Short mmCIF file of C-alpha atoms in Angstrom, two decimals:
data_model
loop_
_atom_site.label_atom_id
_atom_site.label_comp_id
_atom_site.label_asym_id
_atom_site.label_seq_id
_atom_site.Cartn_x
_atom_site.Cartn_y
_atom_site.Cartn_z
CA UNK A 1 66.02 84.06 188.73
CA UNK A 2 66.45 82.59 185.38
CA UNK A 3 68.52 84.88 183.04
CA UNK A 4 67.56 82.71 179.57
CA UNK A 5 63.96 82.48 178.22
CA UNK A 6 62.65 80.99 174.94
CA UNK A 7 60.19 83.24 173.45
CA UNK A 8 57.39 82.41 169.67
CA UNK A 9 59.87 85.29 168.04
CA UNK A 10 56.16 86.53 166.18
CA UNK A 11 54.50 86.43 169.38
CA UNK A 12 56.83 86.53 172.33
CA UNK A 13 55.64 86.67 176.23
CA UNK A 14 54.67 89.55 177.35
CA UNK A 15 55.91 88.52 180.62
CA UNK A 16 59.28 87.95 179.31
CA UNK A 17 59.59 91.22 177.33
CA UNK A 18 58.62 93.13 180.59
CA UNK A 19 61.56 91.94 182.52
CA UNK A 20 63.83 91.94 179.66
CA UNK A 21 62.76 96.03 179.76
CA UNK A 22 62.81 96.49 183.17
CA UNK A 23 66.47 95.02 182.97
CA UNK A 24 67.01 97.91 180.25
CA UNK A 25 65.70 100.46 182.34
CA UNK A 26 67.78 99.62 184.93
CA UNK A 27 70.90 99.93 183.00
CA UNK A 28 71.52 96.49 182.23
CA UNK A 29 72.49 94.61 178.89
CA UNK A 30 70.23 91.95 177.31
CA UNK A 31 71.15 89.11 174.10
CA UNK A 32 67.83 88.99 171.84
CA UNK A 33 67.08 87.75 168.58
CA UNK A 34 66.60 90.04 165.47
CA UNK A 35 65.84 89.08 161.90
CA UNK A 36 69.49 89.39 161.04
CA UNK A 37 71.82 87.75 163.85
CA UNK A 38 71.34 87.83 167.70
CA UNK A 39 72.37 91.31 169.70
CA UNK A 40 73.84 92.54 172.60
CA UNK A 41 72.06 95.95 173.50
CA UNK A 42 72.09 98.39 176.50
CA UNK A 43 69.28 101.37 175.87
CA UNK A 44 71.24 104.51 174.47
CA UNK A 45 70.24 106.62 177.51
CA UNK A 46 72.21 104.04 179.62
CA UNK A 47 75.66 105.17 182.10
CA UNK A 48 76.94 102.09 181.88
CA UNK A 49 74.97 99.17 180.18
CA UNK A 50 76.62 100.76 176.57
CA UNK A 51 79.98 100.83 177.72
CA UNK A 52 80.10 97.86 179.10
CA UNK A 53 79.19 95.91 175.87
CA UNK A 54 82.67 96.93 174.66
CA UNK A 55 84.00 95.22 176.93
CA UNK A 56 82.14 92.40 176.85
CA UNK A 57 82.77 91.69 172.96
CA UNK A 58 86.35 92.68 173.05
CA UNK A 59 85.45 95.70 170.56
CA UNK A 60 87.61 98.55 170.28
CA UNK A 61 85.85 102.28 171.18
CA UNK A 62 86.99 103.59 168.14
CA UNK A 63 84.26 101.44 166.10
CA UNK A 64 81.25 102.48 167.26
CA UNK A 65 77.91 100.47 168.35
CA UNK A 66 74.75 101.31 165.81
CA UNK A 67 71.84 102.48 167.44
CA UNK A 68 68.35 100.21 166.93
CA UNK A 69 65.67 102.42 166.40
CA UNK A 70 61.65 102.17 166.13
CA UNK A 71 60.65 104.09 163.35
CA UNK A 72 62.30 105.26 160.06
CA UNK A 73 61.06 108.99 161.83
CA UNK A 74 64.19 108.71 164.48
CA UNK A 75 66.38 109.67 161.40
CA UNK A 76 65.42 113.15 162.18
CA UNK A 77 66.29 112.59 165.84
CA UNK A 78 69.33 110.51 166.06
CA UNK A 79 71.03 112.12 162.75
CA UNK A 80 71.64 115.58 161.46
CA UNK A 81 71.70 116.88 157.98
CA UNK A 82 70.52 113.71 156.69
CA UNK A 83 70.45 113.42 153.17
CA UNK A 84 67.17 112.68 151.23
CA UNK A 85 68.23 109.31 149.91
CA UNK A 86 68.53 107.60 152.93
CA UNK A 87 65.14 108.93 153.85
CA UNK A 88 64.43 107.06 150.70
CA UNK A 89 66.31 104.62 151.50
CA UNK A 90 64.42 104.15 155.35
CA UNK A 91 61.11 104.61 153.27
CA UNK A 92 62.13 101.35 151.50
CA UNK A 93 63.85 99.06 153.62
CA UNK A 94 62.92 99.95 157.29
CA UNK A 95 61.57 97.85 159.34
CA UNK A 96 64.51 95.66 157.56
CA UNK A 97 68.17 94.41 157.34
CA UNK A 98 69.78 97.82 156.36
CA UNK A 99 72.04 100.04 158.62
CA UNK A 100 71.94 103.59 157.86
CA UNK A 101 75.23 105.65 158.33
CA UNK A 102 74.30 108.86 159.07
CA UNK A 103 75.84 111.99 160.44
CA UNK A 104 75.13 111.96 164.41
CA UNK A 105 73.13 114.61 166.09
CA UNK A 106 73.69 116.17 169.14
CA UNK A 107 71.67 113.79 170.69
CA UNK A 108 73.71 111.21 170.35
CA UNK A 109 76.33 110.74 173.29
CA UNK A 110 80.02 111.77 172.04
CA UNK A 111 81.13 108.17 172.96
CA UNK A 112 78.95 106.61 170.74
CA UNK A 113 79.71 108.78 167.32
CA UNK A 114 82.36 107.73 165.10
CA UNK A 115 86.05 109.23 164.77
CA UNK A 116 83.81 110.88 161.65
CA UNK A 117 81.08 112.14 164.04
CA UNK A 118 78.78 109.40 162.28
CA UNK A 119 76.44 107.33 164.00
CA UNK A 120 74.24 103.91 162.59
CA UNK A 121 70.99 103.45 162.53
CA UNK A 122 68.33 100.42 162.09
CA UNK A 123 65.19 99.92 162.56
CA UNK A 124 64.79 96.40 162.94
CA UNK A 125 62.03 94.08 161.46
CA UNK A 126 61.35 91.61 164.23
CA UNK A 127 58.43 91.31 166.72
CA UNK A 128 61.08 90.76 169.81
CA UNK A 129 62.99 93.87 168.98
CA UNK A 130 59.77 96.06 168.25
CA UNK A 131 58.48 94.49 171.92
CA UNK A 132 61.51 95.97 173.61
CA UNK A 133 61.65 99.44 171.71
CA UNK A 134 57.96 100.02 173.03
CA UNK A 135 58.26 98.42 176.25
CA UNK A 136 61.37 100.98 177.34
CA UNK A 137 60.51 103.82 174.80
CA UNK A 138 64.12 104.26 173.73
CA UNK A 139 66.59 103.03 171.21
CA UNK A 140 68.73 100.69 171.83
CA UNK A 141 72.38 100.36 171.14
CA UNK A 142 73.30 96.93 169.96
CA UNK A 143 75.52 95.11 168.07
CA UNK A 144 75.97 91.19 166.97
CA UNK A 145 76.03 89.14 169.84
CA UNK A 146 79.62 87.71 169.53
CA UNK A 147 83.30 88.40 170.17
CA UNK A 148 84.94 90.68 167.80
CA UNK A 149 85.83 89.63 164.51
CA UNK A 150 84.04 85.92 165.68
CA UNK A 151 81.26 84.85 163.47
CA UNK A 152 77.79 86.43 164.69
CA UNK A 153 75.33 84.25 165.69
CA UNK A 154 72.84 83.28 163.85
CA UNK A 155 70.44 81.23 166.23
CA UNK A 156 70.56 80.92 170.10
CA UNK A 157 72.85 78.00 169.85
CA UNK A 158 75.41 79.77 168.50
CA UNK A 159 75.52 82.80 171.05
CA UNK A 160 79.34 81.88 172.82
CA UNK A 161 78.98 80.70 176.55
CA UNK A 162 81.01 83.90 177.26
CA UNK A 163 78.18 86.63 176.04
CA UNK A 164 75.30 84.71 177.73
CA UNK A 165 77.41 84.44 180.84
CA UNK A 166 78.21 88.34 180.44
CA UNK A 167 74.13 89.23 179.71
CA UNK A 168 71.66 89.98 182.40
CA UNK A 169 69.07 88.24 180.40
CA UNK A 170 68.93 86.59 177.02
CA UNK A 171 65.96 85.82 174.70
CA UNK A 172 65.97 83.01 172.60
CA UNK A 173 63.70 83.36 169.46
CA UNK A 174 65.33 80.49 167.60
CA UNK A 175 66.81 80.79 164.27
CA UNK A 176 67.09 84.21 162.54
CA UNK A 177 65.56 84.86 159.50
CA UNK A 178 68.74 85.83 157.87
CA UNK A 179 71.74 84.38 159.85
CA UNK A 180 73.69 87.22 158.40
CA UNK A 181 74.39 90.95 159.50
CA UNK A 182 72.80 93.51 158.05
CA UNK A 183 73.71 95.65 154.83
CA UNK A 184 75.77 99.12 155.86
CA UNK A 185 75.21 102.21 153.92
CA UNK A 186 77.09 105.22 154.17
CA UNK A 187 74.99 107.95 153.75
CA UNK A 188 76.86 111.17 154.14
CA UNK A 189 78.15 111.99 150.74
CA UNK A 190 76.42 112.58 147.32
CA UNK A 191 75.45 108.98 147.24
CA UNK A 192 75.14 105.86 149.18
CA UNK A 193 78.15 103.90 149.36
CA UNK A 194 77.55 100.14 150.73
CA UNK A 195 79.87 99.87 153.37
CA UNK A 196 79.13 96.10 154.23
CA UNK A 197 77.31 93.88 152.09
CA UNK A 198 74.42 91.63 154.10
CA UNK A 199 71.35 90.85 154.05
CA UNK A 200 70.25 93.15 151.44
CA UNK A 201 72.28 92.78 148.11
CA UNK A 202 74.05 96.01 147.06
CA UNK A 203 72.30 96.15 143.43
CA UNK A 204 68.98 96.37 146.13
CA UNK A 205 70.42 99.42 147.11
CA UNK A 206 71.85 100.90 144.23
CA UNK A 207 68.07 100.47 142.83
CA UNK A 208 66.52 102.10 145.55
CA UNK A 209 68.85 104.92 145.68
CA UNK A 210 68.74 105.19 141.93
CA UNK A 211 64.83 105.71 142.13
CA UNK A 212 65.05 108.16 144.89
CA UNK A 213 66.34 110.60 141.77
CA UNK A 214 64.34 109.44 139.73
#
């Protein structure tokens, strides 16, 4: 069986999608395009498909994987105590290029928070992502489909022999609409603090946070 299959990113097949979630299901891990860079995910209810994607980028445990989400309502799921700005802040960049650091809840598995007991959270803006959120009905834990501390990839061409070697299947949507990561926002203290700048410029979120008080 083929493990690499070009998809329209806007309208992918729903063939294609179906086996890409069955391969979820079943634990396994699976490169797709999103509108920042390519991922590597496993679904977060996975025993081994998560784990094994540290191993497969070379990332230490101690950073964690964020957690790809459907709607800006997992928040209330995924995190705990979250503060009303990055409500706000899902309100006006989700489905988007914005990771939300939040505090984990309980349902998140303990080797998947951070040292801080924080986990990340996005809710991704592309039609191949959305396919696979519904398709399995989980989240998905992903992260840029590259070696650590190698450049993420930014179309399929990119992706390093390595990862698609290492993937059980791998989507290619083409070009991203970004080519760059996404913007990381702490949001545990008073206020936002942009961990990462990306996609989404830091003023952006300085604005937004700055109307959520307004």
């Amino acid at each position: 069986m083929p493990k690499s299959f070009r998809v329209d990113p806007d309208n992918p097949s729903a063939e294609v999608m179906n086996l890409a979630a069955k391969v979820l299901l079943d634990g396994g891990i699976v490169v797709f395009p999103t509108e920042t860079v390519y991922g590597i995910g496993a679904l977060a209810d996975s025993r081994f498909g998560a784990h094994e994607i540290f191993e497969v980028k070379g990332r230490p445990t101690n950073l964690p994987i964020p957690l790809l989400v459907e709607t800006k309502d997992a928040l209330g799921t995924w995190g705990a105590d979250v503060k009303e700005y990055a409500h706000r802040l899902a309100q006006e960049f989700w489905p988007g290029a914005v990771t939300l650091v939040v505090t984990a809840s309980e349902r998140v598995p303990k080797d998947f928070r951070a040292p801080n007991g924080t986990i990340g959270l996005r809710s991704p803006d592309h039609e191949v992502v959305r396919s696979l959120l519904q398709a399995t009905g989980s989240p998905i834990f992903a992260t840029s489909a590259n070696t650590h501390k190698q450049p993420a990839p930014g179309s399929f061409e990119e992706i390093e022999a390595r990862i698609i070697t290492a993937a059980d299947v791998v989507i290619d949507g083409g070009k991203s609409e970004h080519g760059t990561a996404s913007t990381v926002v702490l949001c545990t203290g008073d206020e936002p603090v942009v961990l990462r700048e990306g996609a989404v410029s830091a003023e952006a979120i300085a604005e937004a946070a700055a109307a959520s008080v307004g």
